[in-house]
Each structure stands twice: as structure tokens, then as C-alpha cells.
Coordinates of C-alpha atoms (C1' of nucleotides) in Angstrom, one line a residue:
Chain Z
M57 CA 33.8 -45.6 -10.6
N58 CA 35.2 -43.9 -13.7
K59 CA 38.2 -41.9 -12.4
R60 CA 38.2 -39.6 -15.4
F61 CA 34.5 -38.8 -14.8
L62 CA 35.1 -38.0 -11.2
Q63 CA 37.7 -35.4 -12.1
N64 CA 34.8 -33.5 -13.9
V65 CA 32.9 -33.2 -10.7
R66 CA 33.9 -30.5 -8.4
F67 CA 33.8 -31.5 -4.8
A68 CA 32.5 -29.5 -1.9
P69 CA 34.7 -28.3 0.9
A70 CA 35.1 -30.8 3.7
N71 CA 32.8 -28.9 6.1
S72 CA 30.0 -28.4 3.5
S73 CA 26.8 -30.4 3.7
F74 CA 27.2 -31.5 0.1
P75 CA 23.9 -33.0 -1.1
L76 CA 25.3 -35.8 -3.3
S77 CA 25.7 -39.2 -1.7
L78 CA 28.5 -41.5 -2.8
N79 CA 25.8 -43.7 -4.4
D80 CA 24.7 -40.7 -6.5
F81 CA 28.1 -40.5 -8.1
F82 CA 27.5 -43.8 -9.8
H83 CA 24.4 -42.3 -11.6
L84 CA 26.0 -39.1 -12.6
K85 CA 26.2 -40.1 -16.3
S86 CA 22.5 -40.5 -16.6
K87 CA 20.7 -37.5 -18.1
A88 CA 17.5 -38.3 -16.2
F89 CA 19.4 -38.3 -12.9
L90 CA 21.1 -35.0 -13.7
V91 CA 17.8 -33.4 -14.5
H92 CA 16.2 -34.8 -11.4
K93 CA 19.1 -33.5 -9.2
L94 CA 18.9 -30.1 -10.8
S95 CA 15.2 -29.7 -10.0
E96 CA 15.9 -30.6 -6.4
S97 CA 19.0 -28.4 -6.0
T98 CA 18.9 -25.6 -3.5
D99 CA 22.6 -25.2 -3.5
L100 CA 24.7 -23.2 -5.9
F101 CA 27.7 -25.5 -5.5
L102 CA 25.6 -28.5 -6.5
T103 CA 24.1 -26.8 -9.5
S104 CA 27.4 -25.6 -10.8
S105 CA 28.9 -29.1 -10.3
L106 CA 25.9 -30.6 -12.2
Q107 CA 26.6 -28.0 -14.9
S108 CA 30.2 -29.2 -15.3
S109 CA 28.9 -32.8 -15.7
I110 CA 26.3 -31.7 -18.3
L111 CA 29.0 -29.9 -20.3
K112 CA 31.5 -32.8 -20.1
L113 CA 28.9 -35.4 -21.0
G114 CA 27.8 -33.5 -24.1
F115 CA 24.3 -32.5 -23.0
A116 CA 25.0 -28.7 -23.6
S117 CA 23.1 -28.8 -26.9
D118 CA 20.1 -30.5 -25.3
N119 CA 17.4 -27.9 -24.8
F120 CA 15.5 -29.9 -22.2
T121 CA 18.6 -30.3 -20.0
V122 CA 19.8 -26.7 -20.4
N123 CA 16.3 -25.4 -19.6
R124 CA 16.4 -27.3 -16.3
L125 CA 19.8 -25.8 -15.6
I126 CA 18.5 -22.3 -16.4
N127 CA 15.5 -23.0 -14.0
S128 CA 17.9 -24.1 -11.3
Y129 CA 20.0 -21.0 -11.5
V130 CA 16.8 -18.8 -11.7
K131 CA 15.6 -20.5 -8.4
L132 CA 19.0 -19.7 -6.9
R133 CA 18.5 -16.1 -8.0
E134 CA 21.6 -16.3 -10.2
T135 CA 20.0 -14.5 -13.1
N136 CA 23.2 -13.5 -14.7
T137 CA 24.4 -17.1 -15.0
A138 CA 20.9 -18.1 -16.3
R139 CA 21.0 -15.4 -18.9
K140 CA 24.5 -16.3 -20.0
L141 CA 23.5 -20.0 -20.5
F142 CA 20.4 -18.8 -22.4
D143 CA 22.4 -16.5 -24.7
E144 CA 24.7 -19.4 -25.5
M145 CA 21.8 -21.7 -26.6
P146 CA 21.8 -22.0 -30.4
E147 CA 18.0 -22.5 -30.6
P148 CA 16.3 -21.7 -27.4
N149 CA 12.7 -22.9 -27.2
V150 CA 9.6 -21.3 -25.6
V151 CA 10.5 -22.8 -22.2
S152 CA 14.0 -21.3 -22.4
W153 CA 12.6 -17.8 -23.1
T154 CA 9.9 -18.1 -20.5
S155 CA 12.3 -19.4 -17.8
V156 CA 14.5 -16.4 -18.3
I157 CA 11.6 -13.9 -18.3
S158 CA 10.2 -15.4 -15.1
G159 CA 13.7 -15.4 -13.6
F160 CA 14.0 -11.7 -14.0
N161 CA 10.5 -11.2 -12.6
D162 CA 11.4 -13.3 -9.5
T163 CA 14.5 -11.3 -8.9
G164 CA 12.8 -7.9 -9.0
Q165 CA 13.9 -7.0 -12.6
P166 CA 10.6 -6.7 -14.4
Q167 CA 12.1 -4.2 -16.9
T168 CA 14.6 -6.7 -18.0
A169 CA 11.9 -9.4 -18.2
L170 CA 10.0 -7.1 -20.6
S171 CA 13.1 -6.4 -22.7
V172 CA 13.7 -10.2 -23.1
F173 CA 10.0 -10.6 -24.2
Q174 CA 10.6 -7.8 -26.7
Q175 CA 13.7 -9.6 -27.9
M176 CA 11.6 -12.8 -28.3
H177 CA 9.0 -10.9 -30.3
E178 CA 11.6 -9.4 -32.6
D179 CA 13.4 -12.8 -32.9
R180 CA 10.2 -14.3 -34.3
S181 CA 11.6 -17.9 -34.2
V182 CA 9.5 -18.9 -31.2
A183 CA 5.9 -17.9 -30.3
P184 CA 5.1 -17.1 -26.7
N185 CA 2.7 -19.5 -25.0
E186 CA 0.3 -19.1 -22.0
F187 CA 3.2 -19.4 -19.5
T188 CA 5.1 -16.6 -21.3
Y189 CA 2.1 -14.3 -21.3
A190 CA 1.4 -14.9 -17.6
S191 CA 5.0 -14.0 -16.8
V192 CA 5.0 -10.9 -19.0
F193 CA 1.7 -9.6 -17.4
K194 CA 3.3 -10.1 -14.1
A195 CA 6.2 -7.9 -15.2
C196 CA 3.8 -5.2 -16.3
S197 CA 2.0 -5.4 -12.9
A198 CA 5.3 -4.9 -11.1
L199 CA 6.0 -1.8 -13.2
A200 CA 2.3 -0.6 -13.2
E201 CA 2.9 -0.2 -16.9
S202 CA -0.6 -0.3 -18.5
R203 CA 0.5 1.0 -22.0
I204 CA 2.8 -2.0 -22.6
G205 CA 0.4 -4.3 -20.9
K206 CA -2.5 -3.3 -23.1
S207 CA -0.5 -3.8 -26.3
I208 CA 0.6 -7.3 -25.1
H209 CA -3.0 -8.0 -24.2
A210 CA -4.0 -7.1 -27.8
R211 CA -1.2 -9.3 -29.2
L212 CA -2.5 -12.2 -27.1
E213 CA -6.1 -11.6 -28.4
M214 CA -4.9 -11.4 -32.0
S215 CA -2.8 -14.6 -31.6
G216 CA -6.1 -16.5 -31.2
R217 CA -4.6 -18.4 -28.3
R218 CA -7.2 -19.3 -25.7
S219 CA -6.6 -17.8 -22.4
N220 CA -6.5 -19.9 -19.3
V221 CA -7.2 -19.1 -15.6
V222 CA -3.6 -18.3 -14.9
V223 CA -3.1 -15.9 -17.8
S224 CA -6.4 -14.2 -17.1
S225 CA -5.7 -13.8 -13.4
S226 CA -2.3 -12.2 -14.2
L227 CA -4.0 -10.0 -16.8
L228 CA -6.7 -8.8 -14.4
D229 CA -4.1 -8.3 -11.7
M230 CA -2.1 -6.1 -14.1
Y231 CA -5.1 -3.9 -14.9
G232 CA -5.8 -3.6 -11.1
K233 CA -2.2 -2.6 -10.4
C234 CA -2.4 0.0 -13.3
N235 CA -5.5 1.5 -11.6
D236 CA -7.8 0.4 -14.5
V237 CA -10.4 -1.4 -12.3
E238 CA -13.1 -1.4 -14.9
T239 CA -11.0 -3.4 -17.4
A240 CA -9.9 -5.7 -14.6
R241 CA -13.5 -6.4 -13.9
R242 CA -14.2 -7.0 -17.6
V243 CA -11.4 -9.6 -17.6
F244 CA -12.8 -11.1 -14.4
D245 CA -16.3 -11.3 -15.9
S246 CA -15.0 -12.9 -19.1
M247 CA -13.4 -15.7 -17.0
I248 CA -16.7 -17.4 -16.7
W249 CA -15.6 -19.3 -19.8
C250 CA -12.2 -20.5 -18.5
G251 CA -13.2 -20.9 -14.9
R252 CA -12.3 -18.9 -11.8
N253 CA -10.4 -20.1 -8.8
V254 CA -9.4 -18.6 -5.5
V255 CA -6.5 -16.7 -7.1
S256 CA -8.7 -15.0 -9.7
W257 CA -11.2 -14.0 -7.0
T258 CA -8.4 -12.7 -4.8
S259 CA -6.9 -10.7 -7.7
M260 CA -10.3 -9.0 -8.3
I261 CA -10.9 -8.3 -4.6
T262 CA -7.4 -6.9 -4.4
A263 CA -7.9 -4.7 -7.5
Y264 CA -10.9 -3.1 -5.7
A265 CA -9.2 -2.9 -2.3
Q266 CA -6.1 -1.1 -3.8
N267 CA -8.2 1.3 -5.9
A268 CA -10.3 2.8 -3.1
R269 CA -13.3 0.5 -3.9
G270 CA -13.5 -1.1 -0.5
H271 CA -17.3 -1.6 -0.7
D272 CA -16.9 -3.4 -4.0
A273 CA -14.1 -5.6 -2.5
I274 CA -16.3 -6.6 0.4
Q275 CA -19.3 -7.2 -1.9
L276 CA -17.2 -9.5 -4.1
F277 CA -15.9 -11.3 -1.0
K278 CA -19.6 -12.0 0.0
T279 CA -20.3 -13.2 -3.6
F280 CA -17.3 -15.5 -3.4
N281 CA -18.6 -17.0 -0.2
A282 CA -22.1 -17.5 -1.6
D283 CA -20.8 -18.9 -4.9
T284 CA -21.9 -22.5 -5.2
L285 CA -19.7 -23.2 -8.2
T286 CA -16.4 -22.9 -6.2
L287 CA -15.3 -25.3 -3.6
D288 CA -12.4 -22.9 -2.6
R289 CA -12.4 -21.3 0.8
P290 CA -10.9 -17.9 1.6
N291 CA -7.2 -18.3 2.2
Q292 CA -4.6 -16.1 3.7
F293 CA -4.1 -14.0 0.5
M294 CA -7.8 -13.3 0.1
L295 CA -8.2 -12.5 3.8
A296 CA -5.3 -10.0 3.8
S297 CA -6.9 -8.1 1.0
V298 CA -10.4 -8.2 2.6
I299 CA -8.9 -6.8 5.8
S300 CA -7.1 -4.1 3.9
A301 CA -10.5 -3.2 2.3
C302 CA -12.0 -2.9 5.8
S303 CA -9.1 -0.6 6.8
S304 CA -9.6 1.6 3.9
L305 CA -13.3 2.0 4.8
G306 CA -12.6 2.5 8.5
R307 CA -15.2 -0.1 9.3
L308 CA -14.1 -1.6 12.6
Q309 CA -17.1 -4.0 12.9
W310 CA -16.4 -5.5 9.4
G311 CA -12.7 -5.7 10.3
K312 CA -13.6 -7.6 13.5
V313 CA -15.8 -10.0 11.5
A314 CA -12.9 -10.6 9.0
H315 CA -10.6 -11.2 12.1
G316 CA -13.2 -13.9 13.1
V317 CA -12.8 -15.5 9.7
V318 CA -9.0 -15.4 10.1
T319 CA -9.2 -17.1 13.4
H320 CA -11.7 -19.7 12.2
G321 CA -9.5 -20.5 9.2
G322 CA -6.4 -20.8 11.3
Y323 CA -4.5 -18.0 9.5
E324 CA -3.8 -15.8 12.6
T325 CA -0.1 -16.8 12.6
N326 CA 0.4 -15.8 8.9
H327 CA 2.6 -12.7 9.2
V328 CA 1.0 -10.9 6.2
V329 CA -2.5 -11.5 7.6
A330 CA -1.4 -10.4 11.1
T331 CA 0.2 -7.2 9.6
S332 CA -3.0 -6.4 7.8
L333 CA -5.0 -7.0 11.0
L334 CA -2.6 -4.7 12.9
D335 CA -3.0 -2.0 10.3
M336 CA -6.8 -2.4 10.2
Y337 CA -7.2 -2.0 14.0
A338 CA -4.9 1.0 14.0
K339 CA -6.8 2.7 11.1
C340 CA -10.1 1.9 12.7
G341 CA -9.0 3.6 15.9
S342 CA -8.2 0.6 18.2
L343 CA -4.5 1.0 19.0
S344 CA -4.7 -1.4 21.9
C345 CA -5.9 -4.2 19.6
A346 CA -3.2 -3.3 17.0
E347 CA -0.6 -3.6 19.8
K348 CA -2.0 -7.0 20.9
I349 CA -1.7 -8.3 17.3
F350 CA 1.8 -6.8 17.0
L351 CA 3.0 -8.5 20.2
R352 CA 1.6 -11.9 18.9
I353 CA 3.7 -11.7 15.7
C354 CA 6.5 -14.1 16.2
C355 CA 8.7 -13.2 13.3
H356 CA 8.8 -9.5 12.8
S357 CA 9.6 -7.9 9.5
V358 CA 10.2 -4.3 8.3
I359 CA 6.5 -4.1 7.4
S360 CA 5.1 -5.2 10.8
Y361 CA 7.4 -2.7 12.5
T362 CA 6.6 0.0 10.0
S363 CA 2.9 -0.5 10.5
M364 CA 3.1 -0.3 14.2
I365 CA 5.4 2.8 14.0
M366 CA 2.8 4.4 11.7
A367 CA 0.0 3.4 14.0
K368 CA 1.6 5.0 17.1
A369 CA 2.5 8.1 15.0
K370 CA -1.0 8.6 13.9
H371 CA -2.3 8.2 17.4
G372 CA -0.1 11.0 18.6
L373 CA 2.4 8.8 20.4
G374 CA 5.5 10.1 18.7
E375 CA 8.0 9.2 21.3
A376 CA 6.7 5.6 21.6
A377 CA 6.9 5.4 17.8
L378 CA 10.5 6.5 17.8
Q379 CA 11.3 4.0 20.6
L380 CA 9.9 1.3 18.5
F381 CA 12.0 2.5 15.6
D382 CA 15.2 2.2 17.8
E383 CA 14.1 -1.3 18.9
M384 CA 13.7 -2.3 15.2
V385 CA 17.1 -1.0 14.3
A386 CA 18.7 -2.7 17.4
K387 CA 17.2 -6.0 16.1
R388 CA 19.0 -5.3 12.8
I389 CA 15.7 -5.1 10.8
R390 CA 16.6 -2.6 8.1
P391 CA 14.1 0.3 7.7
N392 CA 12.9 1.2 4.3
Y393 CA 11.5 4.5 2.9
V394 CA 8.1 3.8 4.3
T395 CA 9.5 3.3 7.8
L396 CA 11.3 6.6 7.6
L397 CA 8.0 8.2 6.5
G398 CA 6.5 6.8 9.6
V399 CA 9.3 8.2 11.8
L400 CA 8.9 11.7 10.2
H401 CA 5.2 11.4 10.6
A402 CA 5.7 10.6 14.3
C403 CA 7.8 13.7 14.7
S404 CA 5.4 15.8 12.8
H405 CA 2.3 14.7 14.8
S406 CA 4.0 15.0 18.2
G407 CA 5.8 18.3 17.9
L408 CA 9.2 16.7 17.7
V409 CA 10.3 19.2 15.0
N410 CA 14.1 19.2 15.6
E411 CA 14.2 15.5 16.0
G412 CA 12.3 15.2 12.7
L413 CA 14.9 17.4 11.0
G414 CA 17.6 15.3 12.5
Y415 CA 16.1 12.1 11.0
L416 CA 15.7 13.7 7.6
N417 CA 19.4 14.8 7.6
S418 CA 20.8 11.5 8.7
M419 CA 18.6 9.1 6.7
V420 CA 21.2 8.2 4.1
E421 CA 24.2 8.1 6.4
K422 CA 22.5 6.0 9.2
H423 CA 19.9 3.9 7.4
G424 CA 20.9 4.0 3.7
V425 CA 17.5 5.5 2.7
V426 CA 17.7 8.4 0.2
P427 CA 15.0 11.0 1.0
D428 CA 12.5 11.4 -1.8
P429 CA 9.7 14.1 -2.3
R430 CA 7.4 12.2 0.1
H431 CA 9.9 12.6 3.0
Y432 CA 10.4 16.2 2.2
T433 CA 6.6 16.7 2.1
C434 CA 6.3 15.2 5.5
V435 CA 8.9 17.6 6.9
V436 CA 7.4 20.6 5.1
D437 CA 4.1 19.6 6.7
M438 CA 5.8 19.3 10.1
L439 CA 7.6 22.7 9.9
G440 CA 4.3 24.2 8.7
R441 CA 2.2 22.8 11.6
F442 CA 4.5 24.4 14.1
G443 CA 4.7 27.8 12.6
R444 CA 8.1 27.5 10.9
V445 CA 6.4 28.4 7.6
D446 CA 9.4 30.2 6.1
E447 CA 11.7 27.3 6.7
A448 CA 9.0 25.0 5.2
Y449 CA 8.8 27.2 2.1
A450 CA 12.6 27.3 1.7
L451 CA 12.7 23.5 1.9
A452 CA 9.8 23.0 -0.5
K453 CA 11.6 25.2 -3.1
T454 CA 14.7 22.9 -3.0
V455 CA 12.7 19.7 -3.8
E456 CA 12.6 18.5 -7.4
V457 CA 9.2 17.0 -7.9
G458 CA 6.7 15.8 -10.5
A459 CA 3.2 17.2 -10.8
E460 CA 1.5 14.5 -8.7
Q461 CA 3.9 14.5 -5.8
G462 CA 4.2 18.3 -6.2
A463 CA 0.5 18.5 -5.4
L464 CA 1.2 16.9 -2.0
L465 CA 4.2 19.1 -1.3
W466 CA 2.6 22.4 -2.2
G467 CA -0.7 21.2 -0.7
A468 CA 1.1 20.8 2.6
L469 CA 2.6 24.3 2.3
L470 CA -0.8 25.7 1.4
S471 CA -2.3 24.2 4.6
A472 CA 0.6 25.7 6.6
G473 CA 0.1 29.1 5.1
R474 CA -3.7 29.0 5.7
L475 CA -3.2 27.8 9.3
H476 CA -0.8 30.6 10.2
G477 CA -2.6 33.3 8.2
R478 CA 0.4 33.7 5.7
V479 CA -1.3 35.2 2.6
D480 CA 2.1 35.3 0.8
I481 CA 2.7 31.5 1.3
V482 CA -0.9 30.6 0.4
G483 CA -0.6 32.7 -2.8
E484 CA 2.7 31.0 -3.8
A485 CA 1.5 27.5 -3.1
S486 CA -1.8 28.0 -4.8
K487 CA -0.2 29.4 -7.9
R488 CA 2.1 26.4 -8.1
L489 CA -0.8 24.0 -7.8
I490 CA -2.9 25.9 -10.4
Q491 CA 0.1 26.0 -12.8
S492 CA 0.7 22.3 -12.5
N493 CA -3.1 21.6 -12.9
Q494 CA -3.2 19.9 -9.5
Q495 CA -5.8 20.4 -6.8
V496 CA -7.0 23.3 -8.8
T497 CA -10.3 23.8 -7.1
S498 CA -8.8 23.8 -3.6
A499 CA -6.0 26.1 -4.7
Y500 CA -8.5 28.6 -6.2
V501 CA -10.6 28.6 -3.0
A502 CA -7.5 29.1 -0.8
L503 CA -6.1 31.8 -3.0
S504 CA -9.4 33.6 -3.2
N505 CA -9.8 33.5 0.6
A506 CA -6.2 34.7 1.0
Y507 CA -7.0 37.7 -1.2
A508 CA -10.2 38.3 0.7
V509 CA -8.4 38.2 4.0
A510 CA -5.8 40.7 2.7
G511 CA -8.6 43.0 1.5
G512 CA -8.2 42.3 -2.1
W513 CA -11.9 41.7 -2.7
E514 CA -11.8 42.4 -6.5
D515 CA -9.0 39.9 -7.0
S516 CA -10.9 37.5 -4.8
E517 CA -14.1 37.9 -6.8
S518 CA -12.3 37.7 -10.2
L519 CA -10.7 34.4 -9.1
R520 CA -14.0 33.0 -8.1
L521 CA -15.4 34.0 -11.5
E522 CA -12.4 32.4 -13.3
M523 CA -13.0 29.2 -11.2
R524 CA -16.7 29.0 -12.1
R525 CA -15.9 29.6 -15.8
G526 CA -13.3 26.8 -15.7
G527 CA -16.0 24.5 -14.4
N528 CA -14.2 23.9 -11.2
V529 CA -16.9 22.9 -8.7
K530 CA -15.9 22.1 -5.1
E531 CA -16.9 18.6 -4.1
R532 CA -18.7 18.5 -0.8
A533 CA -16.5 17.1 2.0
C534 CA -17.9 14.3 4.0
S535 CA -17.2 12.7 7.3
W536 CA -18.8 9.8 9.0
I537 CA -19.0 8.0 12.3
E538 CA -19.5 4.3 13.1
I539 CA -21.6 3.6 16.2
K540 CA -22.0 0.0 17.0
D541 CA -22.3 -1.4 13.5
L542 CA -24.2 1.5 11.9
V543 CA -22.6 4.4 10.1
Y544 CA -23.8 8.0 10.2
A545 CA -22.6 10.4 7.4
F546 CA -22.3 14.2 7.6
H547 CA -21.6 16.5 4.8
A548 CA -19.9 19.9 4.9
G549 CA -22.4 22.7 5.2
D550 CA -25.1 20.3 6.4
L551 CA -26.7 22.1 9.3
S552 CA -29.0 19.4 10.4
C553 CA -27.2 19.0 13.7
D554 CA -27.4 21.7 16.3
E555 CA -24.3 23.8 15.6
S556 CA -25.1 26.6 17.9
G557 CA -26.2 24.5 20.8
E558 CA -24.4 21.8 22.7
V559 CA -21.4 21.5 20.3
V560 CA -20.4 25.2 20.6
R561 CA -21.1 25.1 24.4
F562 CA -18.8 22.1 24.7
M563 CA -16.1 23.7 22.5
K564 CA -16.2 26.9 24.6
D565 CA -15.9 24.9 27.8
L566 CA -12.9 23.0 26.3
E567 CA -11.4 26.3 25.2
K568 CA -11.7 27.7 28.7
R569 CA -10.1 24.7 30.3
M570 CA -7.2 24.7 27.7
K571 CA -6.6 28.4 28.3
E572 CA -6.4 27.6 32.1
R573 CA -3.7 25.1 31.2
G574 CA -1.8 27.7 29.2
H575 CA -2.4 26.3 25.7
R576 CA -2.5 28.9 22.9
G577 CA -4.3 27.3 19.9
S578 CA -7.7 27.1 21.6
S579 CA -9.1 30.3 20.1
S580 CA -9.1 28.8 16.6
M581 CA -11.5 26.1 17.8
I582 CA -14.3 28.5 18.3
T583 CA -13.3 30.5 15.1
A584 CA -13.6 27.3 13.2
S585 CA -16.8 26.4 14.9
S586 CA -18.5 29.7 14.1
S587 CA -17.2 30.1 10.5
V588 CA -18.6 27.0 8.9
F589 CA -20.0 29.0 6.0
V590 CA -16.6 30.2 4.9
D591 CA -14.9 28.2 2.1
V592 CA -11.6 28.0 3.9
D593 CA -13.3 26.0 6.6
E594 CA -14.9 23.7 4.0
E595 CA -11.3 23.1 2.8
A596 CA -10.2 22.3 6.3
K597 CA -12.9 19.8 6.7
E598 CA -11.2 17.6 4.1
E599 CA -8.3 17.2 6.4
I600 CA -10.1 15.5 9.1
V601 CA -8.8 14.3 12.4
S602 CA -11.2 11.8 13.6
L603 CA -11.7 10.0 16.9
H604 CA -12.1 6.4 17.8
C605 CA -15.8 6.1 17.0
E606 CA -17.2 3.5 19.3
R607 CA -15.5 4.8 22.5
L608 CA -16.1 8.4 21.5
A609 CA -19.8 7.7 20.9
L610 CA -20.0 6.2 24.4
A611 CA -18.0 9.0 25.8
F612 CA -20.1 11.7 24.3
G613 CA -23.2 9.8 25.2
L614 CA -22.3 10.6 28.8
I615 CA -22.6 14.3 28.2
H616 CA -25.8 13.9 26.0
L617 CA -24.4 15.2 22.7
P618 CA -26.3 14.1 19.6
A619 CA -24.3 11.6 17.6
G620 CA -23.6 14.0 14.8
S621 CA -22.0 16.5 17.1
T622 CA -18.9 14.3 17.5
I623 CA -18.1 14.9 13.9
R624 CA -18.5 18.6 14.2
I625 CA -16.2 18.6 17.2
M626 CA -13.6 16.5 15.3
N627 CA -13.7 18.9 12.4
N628 CA -13.4 21.9 14.6
L629 CA -10.6 20.3 16.6
R630 CA -8.6 19.8 13.5
M631 CA -8.2 23.6 13.4
C632 CA -6.7 23.6 16.8
R633 CA -3.0 23.6 17.0
D634 CA -3.0 21.7 20.3
C635 CA -5.5 19.2 19.2
H636 CA -3.8 16.3 20.9
E637 CA -3.9 18.3 24.1
A638 CA -7.6 18.9 23.5
F639 CA -8.2 15.2 23.1
K640 CA -6.4 14.5 26.3
L641 CA -8.6 17.0 28.0
I642 CA -11.7 15.5 26.6
S643 CA -10.6 12.1 27.9
E644 CA -10.3 13.6 31.3
I645 CA -13.7 15.4 31.1
V646 CA -15.6 12.3 30.0
E647 CA -13.3 9.9 32.0
R648 CA -12.7 7.7 29.0
E649 CA -9.7 7.0 26.9
I650 CA -10.0 8.5 23.5
V651 CA -7.9 7.5 20.6
V652 CA -7.3 9.7 17.6
R653 CA -7.5 8.4 14.1
D654 CA -6.6 10.1 10.9
V655 CA -9.1 9.3 8.1
N656 CA -7.4 11.3 5.4
R657 CA -7.1 8.3 3.2
F658 CA -10.6 7.1 3.6
H659 CA -13.2 7.7 0.9
C660 CA -16.7 8.8 1.2
F661 CA -19.0 5.9 1.4
K662 CA -22.4 5.9 -0.2
D663 CA -24.2 3.1 1.7
G664 CA -24.7 3.6 5.4
S665 CA -27.1 0.7 5.7
C666 CA -24.8 -2.3 5.7
T667 CA -24.4 -4.0 9.0
C668 CA -22.2 -6.7 10.4
R669 CA -25.0 -9.3 10.0
D670 CA -25.5 -8.9 6.3
F671 CA -21.7 -8.8 5.7
W672 CA -21.3 -12.4 6.8
Chain O
dG276 C1' 10.1 -28.3 -17.9
dT277 C1' 8.2 -22.9 -17.7
dA278 C1' 2.9 -19.4 -15.2
dG279 C1' -1.1 -16.2 -11.6
dG280 C1' -3.0 -13.6 -6.0
dG281 C1' -1.7 -10.9 -0.1
dT282 C1' 0.5 -6.7 4.3
dT283 C1' 3.3 -0.9 5.4
dA284 C1' 2.6 6.1 3.5
dG285 C1' -0.2 10.2 1.6

DNA sequence: GTAGGGTTAG
């Protein structure tokens, strides 16, 4: 062996599992061998050793070899070294540019990826190819940056370059992530010319699922399965998105069917699929199934723990959620901002107010998570629910917030003011919402009612007039219940079900029993029940606390309530400060376990006729 | 040689 050559190769420490055999050293002069080793390298020490050889052997000016070296560093997430090599290239080619762009994407630096693309555009010496465009659209997706994405899309169209399935998939994914579902669909439809594969179908299903178009997502999944042109079968990516669509619709039966497909396809052990199933069961009211899935996950992540914490929190099991959080921290799984939102949510929905404040104040110090407006909104909501409205207001005023997140913050305060009859707080929150052009209709209605309650009828009337002139029409709130595999919908103000009969009798009985137990919020149940014509109650109906449908239907079946009544009771119970206590009591009355589910995120469906059978 | 899709909040 050439002694001088060996001096150029850095050797690994004695205890390292260095991936070059003695035999390999005899081939180190060969460019093909170096390139081959680079593509295999999963070891920074090996890649840097190979780099030394490349330099010494005079391959530094060879684009092909240097590109391989750049790719090797990119795979090792050493983007700074990759960038340095790139910057030193006298004439980088399109692969060099694209490798660097894709490297920044893969290491969570999409902004830098876009700036490299911009530099490439200004440089003008090399034209981007399909690979470059696919990487750039991916960067735009990560940033949800539709303005830049659209201009690059236009540049691609003008270049006359034919799009392929990968470029089009990344393009439609970008539009989906930027909430432009219609353009995403147009791209998907245009793909009939370049062909579609399981990735493009998944991207479109995901675009629907992530943009509150769950029915369209499921419809497209059905079309995919019926499509005779594709030989692809649903894989773990597609199933995770379909399950997410079922969650967003709150359709337990569809979710169960999707679970069947998961089991049939052998994807139950995939942790992303399992997490989406967990979330689906929790959102569709079946906490016990969610827990079963959670216990089966062998390799837990921050997301699986966060989903389970959130599930318990939403089902009113605050202490169990906090216990799970402790377990997660003990396992050294680092919580993120969503986990802390779950923890605060747990405190908020279980009356653990001081604990919640403690978590908010120690987030940075203990978990390294800086509270953002969403965390403050959760705490404002928590303080407001438990009557500490002034503290909630004081906290809200300290939060620096944009219009969109401000709507949530001041919306939470508005609810608190309304719940506790604080006209001043309702007025303040409503004004802020109207000024920032957010939730204007809700704010007008709340403010008008607040004036009316305080006796300011003229102010109230003039506000209503102003609201009508501005064309602000209140959308009708809608709730629904799934019994077996059929869905029944009920609109606010719809009096088709017997309001004054069995529902009110049931509520009065519940109120009596709660008073006997010393609970104080019960009077608002009947107030809400009997004031369905007042706008403030219409507002309240948008913030629905729902019950586990199937069990509840069975439960209420025992006391012969019509199916629609359950929805009325749910809406009325939402007004009750001790609603979890009320649920417990109902469980005892009907001798069935009842699980609470929060359907705030769900969207009004239009088609109640779909059943499990025509889904699959 | 380089490229695309999935799960967690409100």
C-alpha cells in the first residue's frame, strides 16, 4: 500500500466501528469506489475521511464527485459543511443546487432552501429541473407560503417544462398546506396527463382532511379504491389521513371501518397510524378504545403522549392527564408546545386552576417551552370558566397577539364575561373583536345582549341595526348525533323536538338532584333550556359539549327520550358550570358510563345519509 | 447523482 496515500486517510479511534475494511484501502484511489462509499456512508467520520481523499487525489473540481460528497453531508444533516462545499464549487450544476436546497428542507430550514433557490434564479447560469421544483414546492409547503409558491408555479409553467408526478404531487401538497384546496384539486385533476400514484392521491386526501373537508377526503378515498387504473393499495400514509378525516367528522362508524382497513393491511404497528387511530377514537367519544390503542403502541413519541393527554383532558379526566404528563417526562420524552396546551386544557376542564397557573409559569424553566398566545388563551379560558374573570382580563391585556389568534383570546374572554354576567368584560372583548374585524357577528350579538341585560335597550337596538346594515348575518349553529351508523342533525332554533316536554322534565330532575348534592351551577341549565329564543343562547350553542353518541343514545333510550333530545340536553348542559358533575349524575341515573366529547372543531355536515356500508 | 405524501391544539 502506498504509505504516502495512507497518511491522507484519517483513521478512526481504536474503539470505533470504522466502516472501511483493510481491503477497501487498496481501492481508495478509485473515483468510482470513493463515490460508492460516499453513497453508503452513515458515518460522519467516514465521509470526512473520504473528503480528505477526494481533495488529495484532485477530484475537488469534479462536479459529480463533489455532488456526491454534498449529498453525503446532507444525509448526515451537516448542512453547513454541505453549503461550504457548494460555495467553493467554481461551476455548480443543477444537481449541486438541488442537493443543497433539498438538504435545507430535510433539516427543517425551508426559508434557507428558498433563499438558495432565489440565488439560483438570480445567478441564471443553471436552470432548475423537475427535482429542483419538487424541492422548492416542499419548502413552500413547510412555510405555508402560497404567495411565493404561486409565483414559482407560474415560473414553472412559463418554462415550458413538463411536469411529472412528483412535481405535481408536491405542488398540490403545497396548495393544500396553504389552505387553497380548490387549486390543489385543479392540480390533481390535471394530473390525468402525467399519471397519478398513491402519493398524489394521498396528497389530495390530506389536503381535504386538513382543510375541514372530511367528506370530500372520504369520497376521494372511495374513488381511489374503485379506480381501476391504479394498482396501488392504501398504505400507511393514506390511512393516517383518512382516519384523521373520520376524526374531524366525528364519525365513529367510519373510523371503525378505517381501523378494519388498517388491520387488514397490517399497518396497526405503524406509530403514525396508531396515533391517528388513538386520536380518532378519542374525538369520536370512545376513550376506552383510545386507551387500548395507546397501550399497544410500543415506541411512544411526544405525539402519542400528547394525543392521549389531550384525550383525557377533553373527557374531563384532568388528573389522569397530568399523571400521564409526569410519566412522559419521567421517560425523558420532551414535551412540545402542543403537549403543554394539552396540560393546560386538562387543568381548565377539570377545575385545576392553580395547577394550571403553575404549569404556565414554569413552562420555560422546567420544559423549555415558551408560552405563546395559544397557551395564554387556554389560561384565560380556564380563569374565566371558574369565575376569575378579572384575572383573566388582566392576563389577556398582557398578551401581544395578531388578529387571528387575538380572536381566540378575546373570544375566550367574551365567553367568560357572558357566562358570569359581566357586561363590562363582554363589552371590552366584543369591542376588541369588532375592531380587529374578527368574529364580528358573534361580537355584535354578545355586545347587543350585554347592553340589553344592562338596560341599554337603545344601544342594543342601534347595534343590531348597525350589524344588519353591515350585512352581518348569524349562521345557524348545528349539532348532530350519530346513532348506529346514521346521523341526525339539529339546527339552533329548530323546535321540531319536544322542548317543553321530556327534555325540560329531565333537566329539572337533574337540577334537583344536583342541588341535593350541593352543586351551584344547576340553575343555569333550566335558564338555558327555557331561553332558546335569545341570541345569547344561540351563541352558546356553537360551543357545544357533546356526549358519546352511541352509548348516550342507548342510555337515553332507557328513559324513552326522543333521539333529538340528547342534543338539546348537551347544549343546555354546556351552560352548566358543573357540567362534568351533571354527566356523572346522568351516568348514575341511567346506569351507564357516559363519555364527554368536545366537538368544537367539527364542521357541520350536509349529508346525513351516508352509512358504513356505502363507505366501503 | 438530486425529488413528492401521513399523526398531536383551537
